[in-house]
Every structure is written in structure tokens, then in C-alpha cells.
Tab-separated table of C-alpha atoms in Angstrom:
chain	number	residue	atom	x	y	z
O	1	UNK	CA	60.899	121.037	78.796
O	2	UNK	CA	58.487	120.092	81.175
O	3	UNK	CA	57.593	116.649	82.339
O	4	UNK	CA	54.130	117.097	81.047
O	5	UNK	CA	55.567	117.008	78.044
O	6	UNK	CA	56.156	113.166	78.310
O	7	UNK	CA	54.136	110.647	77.661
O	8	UNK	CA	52.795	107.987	80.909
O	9	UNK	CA	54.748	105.239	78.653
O	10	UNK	CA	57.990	107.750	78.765
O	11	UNK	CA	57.901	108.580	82.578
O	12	UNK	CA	57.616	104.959	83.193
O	13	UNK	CA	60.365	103.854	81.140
O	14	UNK	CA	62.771	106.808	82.303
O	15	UNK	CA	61.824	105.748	85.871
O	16	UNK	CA	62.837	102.389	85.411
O	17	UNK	CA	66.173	103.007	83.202
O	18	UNK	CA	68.378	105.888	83.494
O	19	UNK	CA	66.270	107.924	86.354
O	20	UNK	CA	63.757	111.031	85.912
O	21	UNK	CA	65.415	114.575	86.469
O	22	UNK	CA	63.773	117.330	87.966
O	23	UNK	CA	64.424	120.259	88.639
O	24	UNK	CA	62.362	121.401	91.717
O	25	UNK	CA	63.254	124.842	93.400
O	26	UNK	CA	67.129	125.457	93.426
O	27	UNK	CA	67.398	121.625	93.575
O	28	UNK	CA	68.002	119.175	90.745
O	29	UNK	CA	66.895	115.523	91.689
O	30	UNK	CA	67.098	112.289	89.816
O	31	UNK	CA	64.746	109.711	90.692
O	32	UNK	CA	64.485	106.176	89.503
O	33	UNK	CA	61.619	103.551	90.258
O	34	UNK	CA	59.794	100.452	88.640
O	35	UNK	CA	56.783	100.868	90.997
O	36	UNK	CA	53.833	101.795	88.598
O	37	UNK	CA	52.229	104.227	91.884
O	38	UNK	CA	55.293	106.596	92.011
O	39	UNK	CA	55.462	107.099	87.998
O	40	UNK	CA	51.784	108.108	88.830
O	41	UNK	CA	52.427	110.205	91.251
O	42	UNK	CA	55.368	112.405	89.169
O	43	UNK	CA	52.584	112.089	86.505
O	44	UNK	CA	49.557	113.800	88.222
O	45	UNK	CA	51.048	116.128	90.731
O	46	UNK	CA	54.963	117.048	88.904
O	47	UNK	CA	53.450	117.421	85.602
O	48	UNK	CA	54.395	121.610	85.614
O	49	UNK	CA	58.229	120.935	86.698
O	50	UNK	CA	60.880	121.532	84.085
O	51	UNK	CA	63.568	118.150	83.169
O	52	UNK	CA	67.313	118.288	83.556
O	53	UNK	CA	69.369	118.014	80.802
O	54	UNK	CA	71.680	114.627	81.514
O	55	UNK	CA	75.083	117.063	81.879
O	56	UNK	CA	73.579	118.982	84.038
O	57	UNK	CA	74.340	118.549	87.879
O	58	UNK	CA	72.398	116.577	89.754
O	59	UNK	CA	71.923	117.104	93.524
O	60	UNK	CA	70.113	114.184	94.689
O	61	UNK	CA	70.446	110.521	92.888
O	62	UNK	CA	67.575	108.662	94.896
O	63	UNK	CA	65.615	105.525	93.890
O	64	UNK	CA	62.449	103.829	95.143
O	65	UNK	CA	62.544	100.014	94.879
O	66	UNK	CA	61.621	96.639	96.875
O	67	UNK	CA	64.161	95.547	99.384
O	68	UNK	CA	64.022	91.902	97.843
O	69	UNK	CA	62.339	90.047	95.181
O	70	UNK	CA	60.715	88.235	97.848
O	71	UNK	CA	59.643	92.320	99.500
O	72	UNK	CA	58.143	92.219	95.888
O	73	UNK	CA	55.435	89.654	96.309
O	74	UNK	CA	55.124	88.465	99.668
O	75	UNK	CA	53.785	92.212	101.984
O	76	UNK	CA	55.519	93.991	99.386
O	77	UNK	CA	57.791	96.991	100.703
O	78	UNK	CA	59.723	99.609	99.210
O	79	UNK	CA	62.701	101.464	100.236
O	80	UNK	CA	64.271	104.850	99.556
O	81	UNK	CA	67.636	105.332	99.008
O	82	UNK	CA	69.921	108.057	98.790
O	83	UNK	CA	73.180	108.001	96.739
O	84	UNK	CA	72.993	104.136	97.480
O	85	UNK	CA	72.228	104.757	101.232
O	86	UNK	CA	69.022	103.579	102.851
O	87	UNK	CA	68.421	106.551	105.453
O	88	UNK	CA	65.057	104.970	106.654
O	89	UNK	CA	63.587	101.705	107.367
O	90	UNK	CA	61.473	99.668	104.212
O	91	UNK	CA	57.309	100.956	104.135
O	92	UNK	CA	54.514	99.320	102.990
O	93	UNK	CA	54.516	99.445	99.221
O	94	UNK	CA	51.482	101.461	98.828
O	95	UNK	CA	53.565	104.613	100.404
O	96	UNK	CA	56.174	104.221	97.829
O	97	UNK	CA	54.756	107.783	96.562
O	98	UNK	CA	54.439	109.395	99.966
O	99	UNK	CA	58.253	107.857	101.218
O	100	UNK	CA	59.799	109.981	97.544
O	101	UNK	CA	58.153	113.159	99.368
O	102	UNK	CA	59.338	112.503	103.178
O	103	UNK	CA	62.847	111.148	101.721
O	104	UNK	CA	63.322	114.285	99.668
O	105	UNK	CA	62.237	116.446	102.093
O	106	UNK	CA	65.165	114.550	104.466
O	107	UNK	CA	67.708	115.261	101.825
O	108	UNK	CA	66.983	118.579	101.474
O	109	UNK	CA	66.853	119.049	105.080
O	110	UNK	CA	70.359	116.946	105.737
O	111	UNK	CA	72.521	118.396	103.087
O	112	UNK	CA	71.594	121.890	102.642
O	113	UNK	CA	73.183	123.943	105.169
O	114	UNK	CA	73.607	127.057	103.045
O	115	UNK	CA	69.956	127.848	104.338
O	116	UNK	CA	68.706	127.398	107.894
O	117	UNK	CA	66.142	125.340	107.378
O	118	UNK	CA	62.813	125.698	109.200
O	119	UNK	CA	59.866	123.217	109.705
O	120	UNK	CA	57.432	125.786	108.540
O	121	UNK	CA	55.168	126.669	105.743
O	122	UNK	CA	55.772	130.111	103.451
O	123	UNK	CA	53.328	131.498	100.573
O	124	UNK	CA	54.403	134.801	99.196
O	125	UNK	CA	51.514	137.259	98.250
O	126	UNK	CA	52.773	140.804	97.115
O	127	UNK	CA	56.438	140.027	97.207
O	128	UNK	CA	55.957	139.553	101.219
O	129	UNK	CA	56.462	135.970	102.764
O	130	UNK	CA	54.769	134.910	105.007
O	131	UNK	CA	56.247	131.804	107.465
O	132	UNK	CA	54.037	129.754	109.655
O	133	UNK	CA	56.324	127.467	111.327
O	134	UNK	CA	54.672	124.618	113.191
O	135	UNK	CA	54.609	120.745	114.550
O	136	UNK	CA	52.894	118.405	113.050
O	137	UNK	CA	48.755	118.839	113.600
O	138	UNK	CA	49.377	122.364	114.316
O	139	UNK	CA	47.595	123.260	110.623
O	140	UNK	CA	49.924	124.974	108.740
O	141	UNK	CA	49.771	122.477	105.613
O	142	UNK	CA	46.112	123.140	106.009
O	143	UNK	CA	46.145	126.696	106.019
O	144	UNK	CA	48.596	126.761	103.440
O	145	UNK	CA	46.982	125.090	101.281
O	146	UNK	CA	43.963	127.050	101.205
O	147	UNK	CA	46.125	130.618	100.468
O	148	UNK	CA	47.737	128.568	97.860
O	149	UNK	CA	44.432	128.047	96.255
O	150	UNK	CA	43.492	131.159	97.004
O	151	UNK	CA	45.736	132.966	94.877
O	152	UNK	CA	49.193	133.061	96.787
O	153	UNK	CA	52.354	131.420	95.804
O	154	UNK	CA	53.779	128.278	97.634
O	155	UNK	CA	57.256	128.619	98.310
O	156	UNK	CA	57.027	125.511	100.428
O	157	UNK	CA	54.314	123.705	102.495
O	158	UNK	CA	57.070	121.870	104.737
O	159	UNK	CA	60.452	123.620	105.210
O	160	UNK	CA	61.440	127.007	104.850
O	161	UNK	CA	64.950	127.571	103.545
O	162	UNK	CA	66.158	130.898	104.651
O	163	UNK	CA	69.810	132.107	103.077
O	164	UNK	CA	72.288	132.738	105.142
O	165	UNK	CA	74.041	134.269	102.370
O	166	UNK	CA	71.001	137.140	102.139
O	167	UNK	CA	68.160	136.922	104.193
O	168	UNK	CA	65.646	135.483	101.433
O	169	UNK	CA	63.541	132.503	101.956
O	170	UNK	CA	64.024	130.201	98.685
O	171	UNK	CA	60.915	128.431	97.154
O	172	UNK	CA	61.274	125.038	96.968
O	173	UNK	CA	57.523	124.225	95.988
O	174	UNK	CA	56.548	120.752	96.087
O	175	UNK	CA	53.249	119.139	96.352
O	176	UNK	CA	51.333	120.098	99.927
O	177	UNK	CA	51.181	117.184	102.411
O	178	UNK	CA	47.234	116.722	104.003
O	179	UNK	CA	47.172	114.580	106.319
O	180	UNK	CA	43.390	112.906	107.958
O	181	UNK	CA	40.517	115.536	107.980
O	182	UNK	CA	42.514	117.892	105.931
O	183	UNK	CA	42.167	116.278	102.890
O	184	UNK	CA	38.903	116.464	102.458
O	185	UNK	CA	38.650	120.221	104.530
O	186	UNK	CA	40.440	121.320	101.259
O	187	UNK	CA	38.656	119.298	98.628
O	188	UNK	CA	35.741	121.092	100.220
O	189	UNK	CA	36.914	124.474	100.260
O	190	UNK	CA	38.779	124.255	96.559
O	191	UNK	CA	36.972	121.463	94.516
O	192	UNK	CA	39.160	121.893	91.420
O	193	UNK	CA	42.182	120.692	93.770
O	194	UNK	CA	44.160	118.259	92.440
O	195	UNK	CA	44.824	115.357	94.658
O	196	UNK	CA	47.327	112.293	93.638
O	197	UNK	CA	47.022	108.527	95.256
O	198	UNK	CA	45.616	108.665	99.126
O	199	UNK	CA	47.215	106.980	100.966
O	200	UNK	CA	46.063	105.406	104.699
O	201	UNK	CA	47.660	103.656	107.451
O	202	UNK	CA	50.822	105.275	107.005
O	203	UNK	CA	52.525	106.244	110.512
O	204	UNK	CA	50.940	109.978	110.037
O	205	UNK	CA	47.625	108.325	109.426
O	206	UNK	CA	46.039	109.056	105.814
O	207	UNK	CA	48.058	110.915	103.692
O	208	UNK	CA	47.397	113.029	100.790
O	209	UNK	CA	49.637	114.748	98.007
O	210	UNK	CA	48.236	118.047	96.132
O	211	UNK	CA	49.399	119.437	93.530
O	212	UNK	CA	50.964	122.750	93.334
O	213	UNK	CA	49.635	125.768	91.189
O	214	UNK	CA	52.332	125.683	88.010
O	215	UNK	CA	52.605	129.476	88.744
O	216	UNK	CA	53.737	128.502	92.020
O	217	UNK	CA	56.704	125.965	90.317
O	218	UNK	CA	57.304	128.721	87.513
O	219	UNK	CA	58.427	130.844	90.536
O	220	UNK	CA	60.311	127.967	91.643
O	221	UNK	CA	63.423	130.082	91.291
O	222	UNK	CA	62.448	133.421	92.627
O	223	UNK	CA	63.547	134.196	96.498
O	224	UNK	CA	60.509	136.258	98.670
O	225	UNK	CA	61.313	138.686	101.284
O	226	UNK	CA	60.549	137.819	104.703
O	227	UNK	CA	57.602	139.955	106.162
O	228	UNK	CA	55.472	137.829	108.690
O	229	UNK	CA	56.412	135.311	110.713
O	230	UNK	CA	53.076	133.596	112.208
O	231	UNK	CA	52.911	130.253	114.749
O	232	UNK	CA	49.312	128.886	113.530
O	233	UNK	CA	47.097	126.552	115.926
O	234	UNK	CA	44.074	125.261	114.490
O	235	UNK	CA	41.419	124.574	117.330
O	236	UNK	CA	38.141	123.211	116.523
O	237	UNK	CA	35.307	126.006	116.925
O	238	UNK	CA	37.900	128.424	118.170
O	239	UNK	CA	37.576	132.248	117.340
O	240	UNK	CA	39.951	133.663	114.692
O	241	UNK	CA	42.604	135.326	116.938
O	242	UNK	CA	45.993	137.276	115.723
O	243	UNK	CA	48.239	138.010	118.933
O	244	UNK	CA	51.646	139.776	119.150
O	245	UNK	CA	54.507	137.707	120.056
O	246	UNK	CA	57.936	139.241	121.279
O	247	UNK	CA	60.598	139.351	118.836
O	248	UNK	CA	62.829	136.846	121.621
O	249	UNK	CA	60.086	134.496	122.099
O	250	UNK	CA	59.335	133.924	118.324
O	251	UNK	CA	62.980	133.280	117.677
O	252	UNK	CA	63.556	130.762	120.473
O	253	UNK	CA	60.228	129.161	119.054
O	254	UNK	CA	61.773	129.405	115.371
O	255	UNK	CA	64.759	127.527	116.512
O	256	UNK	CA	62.929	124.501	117.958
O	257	UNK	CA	61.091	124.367	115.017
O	258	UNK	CA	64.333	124.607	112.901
O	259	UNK	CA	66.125	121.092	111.635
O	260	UNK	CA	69.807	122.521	110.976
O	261	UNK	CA	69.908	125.564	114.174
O	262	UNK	CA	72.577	123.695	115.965
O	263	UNK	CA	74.341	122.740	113.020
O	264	UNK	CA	74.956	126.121	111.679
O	265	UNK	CA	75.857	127.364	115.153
O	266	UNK	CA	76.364	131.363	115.383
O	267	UNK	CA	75.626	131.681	111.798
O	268	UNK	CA	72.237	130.122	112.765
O	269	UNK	CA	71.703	132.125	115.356
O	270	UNK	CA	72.246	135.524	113.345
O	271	UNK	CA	69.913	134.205	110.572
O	272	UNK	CA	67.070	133.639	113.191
O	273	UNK	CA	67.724	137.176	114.888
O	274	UNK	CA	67.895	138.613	111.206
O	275	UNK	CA	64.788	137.208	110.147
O	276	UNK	CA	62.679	138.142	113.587
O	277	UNK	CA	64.285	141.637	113.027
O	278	UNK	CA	62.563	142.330	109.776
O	279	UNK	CA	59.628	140.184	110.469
O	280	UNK	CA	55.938	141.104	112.582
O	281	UNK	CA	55.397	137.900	114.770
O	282	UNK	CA	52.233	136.828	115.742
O	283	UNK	CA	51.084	133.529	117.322
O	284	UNK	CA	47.479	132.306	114.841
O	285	UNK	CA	44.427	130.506	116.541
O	286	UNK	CA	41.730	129.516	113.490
O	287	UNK	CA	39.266	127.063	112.768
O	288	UNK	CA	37.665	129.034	110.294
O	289	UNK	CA	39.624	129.114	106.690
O	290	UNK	CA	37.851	131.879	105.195
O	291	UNK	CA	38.728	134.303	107.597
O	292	UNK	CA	42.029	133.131	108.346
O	293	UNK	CA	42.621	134.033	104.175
O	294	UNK	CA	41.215	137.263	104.513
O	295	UNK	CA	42.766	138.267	107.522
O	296	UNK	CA	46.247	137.218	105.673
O	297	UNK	CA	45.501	139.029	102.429
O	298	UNK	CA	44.260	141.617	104.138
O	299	UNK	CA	47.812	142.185	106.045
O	300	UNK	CA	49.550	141.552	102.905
O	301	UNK	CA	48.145	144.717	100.632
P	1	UNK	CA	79.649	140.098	144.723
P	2	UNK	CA	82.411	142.943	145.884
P	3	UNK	CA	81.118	146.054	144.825
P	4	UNK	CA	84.315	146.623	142.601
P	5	UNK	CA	83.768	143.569	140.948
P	6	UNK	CA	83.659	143.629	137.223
P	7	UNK	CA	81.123	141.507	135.189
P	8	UNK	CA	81.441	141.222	131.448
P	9	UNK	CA	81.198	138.777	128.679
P	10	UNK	CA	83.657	135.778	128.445
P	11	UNK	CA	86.619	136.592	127.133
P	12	UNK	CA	87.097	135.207	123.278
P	13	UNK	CA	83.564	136.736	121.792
P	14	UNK	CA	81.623	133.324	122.489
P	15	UNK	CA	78.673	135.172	123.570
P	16	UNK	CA	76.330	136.776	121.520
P	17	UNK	CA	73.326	139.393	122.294
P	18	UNK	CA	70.127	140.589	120.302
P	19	UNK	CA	67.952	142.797	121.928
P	20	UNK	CA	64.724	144.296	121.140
P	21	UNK	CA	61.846	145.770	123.438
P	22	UNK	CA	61.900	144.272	126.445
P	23	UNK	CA	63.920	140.874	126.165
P	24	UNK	CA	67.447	139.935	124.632
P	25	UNK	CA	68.342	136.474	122.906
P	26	UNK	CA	71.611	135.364	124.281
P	27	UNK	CA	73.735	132.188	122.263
P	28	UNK	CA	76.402	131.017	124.247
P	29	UNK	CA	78.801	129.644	121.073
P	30	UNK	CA	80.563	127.205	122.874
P	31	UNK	CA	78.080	125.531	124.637
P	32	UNK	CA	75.605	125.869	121.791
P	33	UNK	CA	72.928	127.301	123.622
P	34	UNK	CA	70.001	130.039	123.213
P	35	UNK	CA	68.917	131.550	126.052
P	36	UNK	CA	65.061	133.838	125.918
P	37	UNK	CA	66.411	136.667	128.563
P	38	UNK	CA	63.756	139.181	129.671
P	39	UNK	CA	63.106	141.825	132.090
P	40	UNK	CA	65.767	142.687	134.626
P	41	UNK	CA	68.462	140.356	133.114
P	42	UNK	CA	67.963	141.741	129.551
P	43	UNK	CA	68.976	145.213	131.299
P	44	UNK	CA	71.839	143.173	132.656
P	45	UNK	CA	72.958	142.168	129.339
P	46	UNK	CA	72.193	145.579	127.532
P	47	UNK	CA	74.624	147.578	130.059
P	48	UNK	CA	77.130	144.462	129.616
P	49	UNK	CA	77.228	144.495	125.611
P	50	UNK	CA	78.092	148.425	125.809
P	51	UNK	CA	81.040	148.109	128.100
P	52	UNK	CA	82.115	145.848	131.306
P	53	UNK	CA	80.180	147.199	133.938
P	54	UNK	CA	81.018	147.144	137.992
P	55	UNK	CA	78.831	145.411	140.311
P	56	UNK	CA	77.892	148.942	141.856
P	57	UNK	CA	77.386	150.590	139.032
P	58	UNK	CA	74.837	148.079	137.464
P	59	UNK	CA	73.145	147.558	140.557
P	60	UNK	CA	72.516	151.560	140.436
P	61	UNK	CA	71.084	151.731	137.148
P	62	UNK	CA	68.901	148.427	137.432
P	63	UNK	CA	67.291	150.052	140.667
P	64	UNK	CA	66.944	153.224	138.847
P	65	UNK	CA	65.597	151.546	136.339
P	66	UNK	CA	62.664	148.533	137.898
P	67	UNK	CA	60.394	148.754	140.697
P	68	UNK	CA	60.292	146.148	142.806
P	69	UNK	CA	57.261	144.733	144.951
P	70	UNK	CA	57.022	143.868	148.544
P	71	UNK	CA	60.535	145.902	148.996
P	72	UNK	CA	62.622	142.921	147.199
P	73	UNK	CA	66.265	143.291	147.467
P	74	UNK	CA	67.698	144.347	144.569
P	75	UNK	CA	71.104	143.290	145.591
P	76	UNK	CA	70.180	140.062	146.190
P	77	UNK	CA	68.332	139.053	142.826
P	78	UNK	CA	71.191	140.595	141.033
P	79	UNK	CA	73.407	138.138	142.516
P	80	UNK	CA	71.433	135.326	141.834
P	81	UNK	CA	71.006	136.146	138.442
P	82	UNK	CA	74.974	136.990	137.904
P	83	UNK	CA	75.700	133.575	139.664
P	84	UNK	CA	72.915	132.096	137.210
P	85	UNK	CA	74.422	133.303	133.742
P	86	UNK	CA	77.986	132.515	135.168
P	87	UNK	CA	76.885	128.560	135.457
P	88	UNK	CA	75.622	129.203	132.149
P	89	UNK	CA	79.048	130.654	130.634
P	90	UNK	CA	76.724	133.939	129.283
P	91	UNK	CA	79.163	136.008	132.396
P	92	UNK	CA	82.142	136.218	133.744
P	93	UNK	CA	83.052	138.117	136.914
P	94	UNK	CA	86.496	139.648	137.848
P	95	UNK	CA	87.966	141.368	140.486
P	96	UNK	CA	88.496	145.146	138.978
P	97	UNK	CA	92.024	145.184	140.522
P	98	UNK	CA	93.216	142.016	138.118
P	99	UNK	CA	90.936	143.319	135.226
């Protein structure tokens, strides 16, 4: 069953008594608030994920509530917590949505070292993946979210979990973070894009959530090969430029862009090599989004 | 360096290669550390992985193998580089006598 299924009056009330349960990629989360913004936010951008039966395990228990009664009324805050522990520091209320997405994208990232986990964004078009790992500003939300809505399938606009176990890269395909400009760069280029609550002022400036094709979450089990590995840069009224990187480089720049490499040691290391063995790495200049998506599907047929 | 000399990987497999065109990634295990190797040191750690190598006989094949401008000693960035990757624990050096 999906949560789509429910009723606004039902997500609220599950939120605020026994905790929602999603399933989202290989994960299963359980997520209990009273704050009316993040029962909005499941609403309008979760709507296509499938609910977890109550015996079924549950990876993360988390919660979104108001430090204190007084946090409540007086500059209201909210918190995150994880199992009952409080990883990060109260936000301004109005985030409550945006702190469920950056506190389940730091559980993921802390607890699951069966993948090495990259900071990179992967669509799959044709059964090949494609990875564009990058820092923050560097574009790859934006460019991933225009192949998304272009027809490819979002595996993940934030982390890329690569098994260790078999080489695959795991979908775990969540609502795309836009952050500033970007938000409206893809309203503009996909007008039928779903957007939830935008939020500004937060410590990455505005933020904004979109939702994720439901083919994309129907998929949400279904690993992608590897095939591309691509370091985007987006440079204002820059040409569109694809250059070979060495196989060494683009590993070395994989692994500073990784957020378990020194945890998995060796096994890290093999999973990097692996991956740059069976992947073409490029580095990506773009401004322009239409050819960066044809250049892309092009290379993918 | 003696020219008998024999340099190979630290003893107790804590080093580990991948190689492909022209450079080698090397992770030093205990330590924790990647290292991006290229050009004449990614020779020096292809002829290592096959076997332990003397000094003279990788010296040969390097200068076999790279051209060097402005008649640069060989001999001398070799040791540099050996004395390099041993501070980094990617080398060790032994006499061949003791090996």
C-alpha cells in the first residue's frame, strides 16, 4: 500500500501516534512528528512510496519534534532525533521538513557500511548508471534533476551507495534537494515539477524538495550497473565540455567525495578501484541543460 | 642505494596496487592512506608488484624505459623517490644478502 493511499487526516494522526513507515530504497524508516509542515511534506513529495507493515523491520526510528514546550511558542525549533539520539543541533521550525531529509540522509550515510557511500548523484538510463559525484554548488542536484525529468531514473540525487558485496549502485530515491537559483532553473525547464514547502534562510540558503518520478520509487529496489562516472561543474556561460580523466585521478577524487572511504579501509579501496575499472571517467563543465541531457542520452544508447 | 639492494613491498600485504595506463593507486592499509602515483614511480610500483626487484635492475629498466630532459640523473630521482615511498611505508628496502 502506498502512502497515497491515506488520507491528510491519516498521515497526520500516524505522524503524531505510533510513527509513519516507509519503505524508501532498501531502507525501512519510521518517522513520527506533530509538526503540521512535515506531514505535508510526506504528503506532497512521498505520496508514490509503499508503507511497512508494523512486524516488519524497521531500520531507522527517527522523530521530528520541538526541543521544549517553550521551543514550541517562543522562536519555535525542532529537532531530529535518531533512535532517541539528537545527532544535530535544534533548526528553525520552518526546516522541520528539510532537517527529516539531511537527518536521513546522515543515517543512511552513518550506519550503512555494507555500501561505500559516495556524495554523488546517479540516474540510470538503459540499465547504465551514471555517477556525478560532487561538492556542494558543483550542480549535480541540478543536472540531475533535469535527466530525471527527462526520462531517466533517480537512483539518488545525494549519495551513491555502491555494494561492496557486488559492484551495483543501489537506488535509494528520495526527493532531489535544489538549493537558490536551482529551484526555479528547474521549474523553468520542467513546469509540471512538483515542488513541496520552500524553504529560505536555512544554512544552504533556500532550499527546495522535488518530488521524484513514482517510476523512479517503483525501481526503488532494482540495483544499476555502473557505466559512467562524471565530476560535473556548472559555470555560468561556460561551453558544454566532456574531458577524459585518468582512471587514478577519478578514484582519488571519488574517495574525497566518499563519506565512509576510511571507514571501510581496504575493502573501500577495492570498491573504488572496482568501480573506476568498469567505469569511463570524465570531468563535466555545463551551463547549458539541454545539451548537457543530450550529450548524456546520447552516451547512454 | 647499494646496487644489490632489494626494494619490495612491506612485508605483511599492507600495501595495495591498481594500475591502469599510465598511473597506479597505491593504499597503504596501515596508515590508511591513498596515494595518486604516476609516471616514473607507477613503473616503480608495476616492476615491484610482479616480484622484489634490485636497485640495479630497476634502475635499468626505468632508463630503458623514460627519457629524461636536460640529461637528469636517473639514479638520483630513483633514490629520491625510493626514500619518498619508504617515509610513506608504500617500500621497504633490504640488503639482498639478509633478504
Amino acid at each position: 500500500m502506498k502512502l497515497e493511499t491515506l488520507s491528510k487526516e491519516t498521515v497526520v494522526q500516524t505522524l503524531k501516534s505510533q510513527g509513519l513507515r516507509l519503505k524508501i530504497g532498501g531502507f525501512t524508516v519510521c518517522l513520527s512528528s506533530s509538526i503540521p509542515d512535515v506531514a505535508a511534506h510526506l504528503a506532497s513529495l512521498y505520496g508514490a512510496f509503499e508503507l511497512v507493515d508494523e512486524a516488519d523491520f524497521i531500520d531507522f526510528y527517527t522523530s521530528l519534534e520541538s526541543p521544549s514546550l517553550l521551543r514550541r511558542y517562543f522562536r519555535p525549533q525542532v529537532t531530529f532525533s535518531f533512535d532517541g539520539y539528537f545527532p544535530f543541533k535544534p533548526l528553525p521550525y520552518d526546516q522541520a521538513s528539510a532537517m527529516f531529509e539531511w537527518g536521513l540522509n546522515w543515517c543512511i550515510a552513518s550506519q550503512s557500511h555494507q555500501y561505500l557511500i559516495a556524495h554523488a548523484a546517479v540516474v540510470e538510463l538503459n540499465g547504465q548508471a551514471f555517477i556525478f559525484p560532487g561538492v556542494p554548488g558543483s550542480g549535480k542536484s541540478t543536472l540531475c534533476a533535469a535527466l530525471v525529468c527527462s526520462s531517466w531514473r533517480l537512483l539518488s540525487d545525494e549519495m551513491t551507495l555502491l555494494s561492496l558485496a557486488d559492484g551495483l549502485v543501489y537506488p535509494v530515491p528520495r526527493p532531489i534537494s535544489l538549493k537558490n537559483r536551482s529551484i526555479d532553473v528547474i521549474r523553468n525547464f520542467y513546469p509540471e515539477a512538483v515542488f513541496g514547502k520552500v524553504v529560505n534562510d536555512t544554512s544552504k540558503g533556500t532550499v527546495g524538495h522535488l518530488r521524484p518520478p513514482d517510476k523512479s520509487v517503483g525501481f526503488g529496489s532494482d540495483p544499476a550497473q555502473p557505466a559512467k562516472l562524471i565530476f560535473p561543474k556548472y559555470e555560468q556561460g561556460s561551453e558544454t565540455s566532456l574531458t577524459q580523466l585518468t582512471k587514478g585521478r577519478a578514484l582519488l577524487k571519488l574517495a574525497e567525495n566518499s563519506f565512509n572511504y576510511n571507514v571501510l579501509g581496504l575493502h573501500g579501496f577495492n570498491s573504488l578501484a572496482d568501480l573506476v575499472d568498469c567505469c569511463d571517467c570524465y570531468e563535466f563543465k555545463y551551463s547549458n541543460l539541454d545539451e548537457a541531457i543530450a550529450l548524456f542520452t546520447g552516451m547512454a544508447q | 642505494m647499494l646496487s644489490a639492494d632489494l626494494i619490495a613491498f612491506p612485508k605483511g600485504g599492507i600495501v595495495s596496487c591498481r594500475f591502469w595506463e599510465n598511473d597506479c593507486v597505491v593504499y597503504q592499509e596501515l596508515f590508511g592512506q591513498t596515494h595518486l602515483i604516476e609516471g616514473i614511480g607507477a613503473q616503480v610500483f608495476k616492476l615491484v608488484s610482479e616480484a622484489a626487484i634490485t636497485y640495479d635492475d630497476l634502475l635499468a629498466n626505468l632508463q630503458s624505459n623514460f627519457e629524461l630532459e636536460n640529461n637528469a640523473d636517473m639514479g638520483l630521482i630513483l633514490d629520491n623517490l625510493i626514500l619518498e615511498y619508504q617515509k610513506l611505508g608504500l617500500l621497504a628496502v633490504t640488503d639482498n644478502d639478509s633478504a
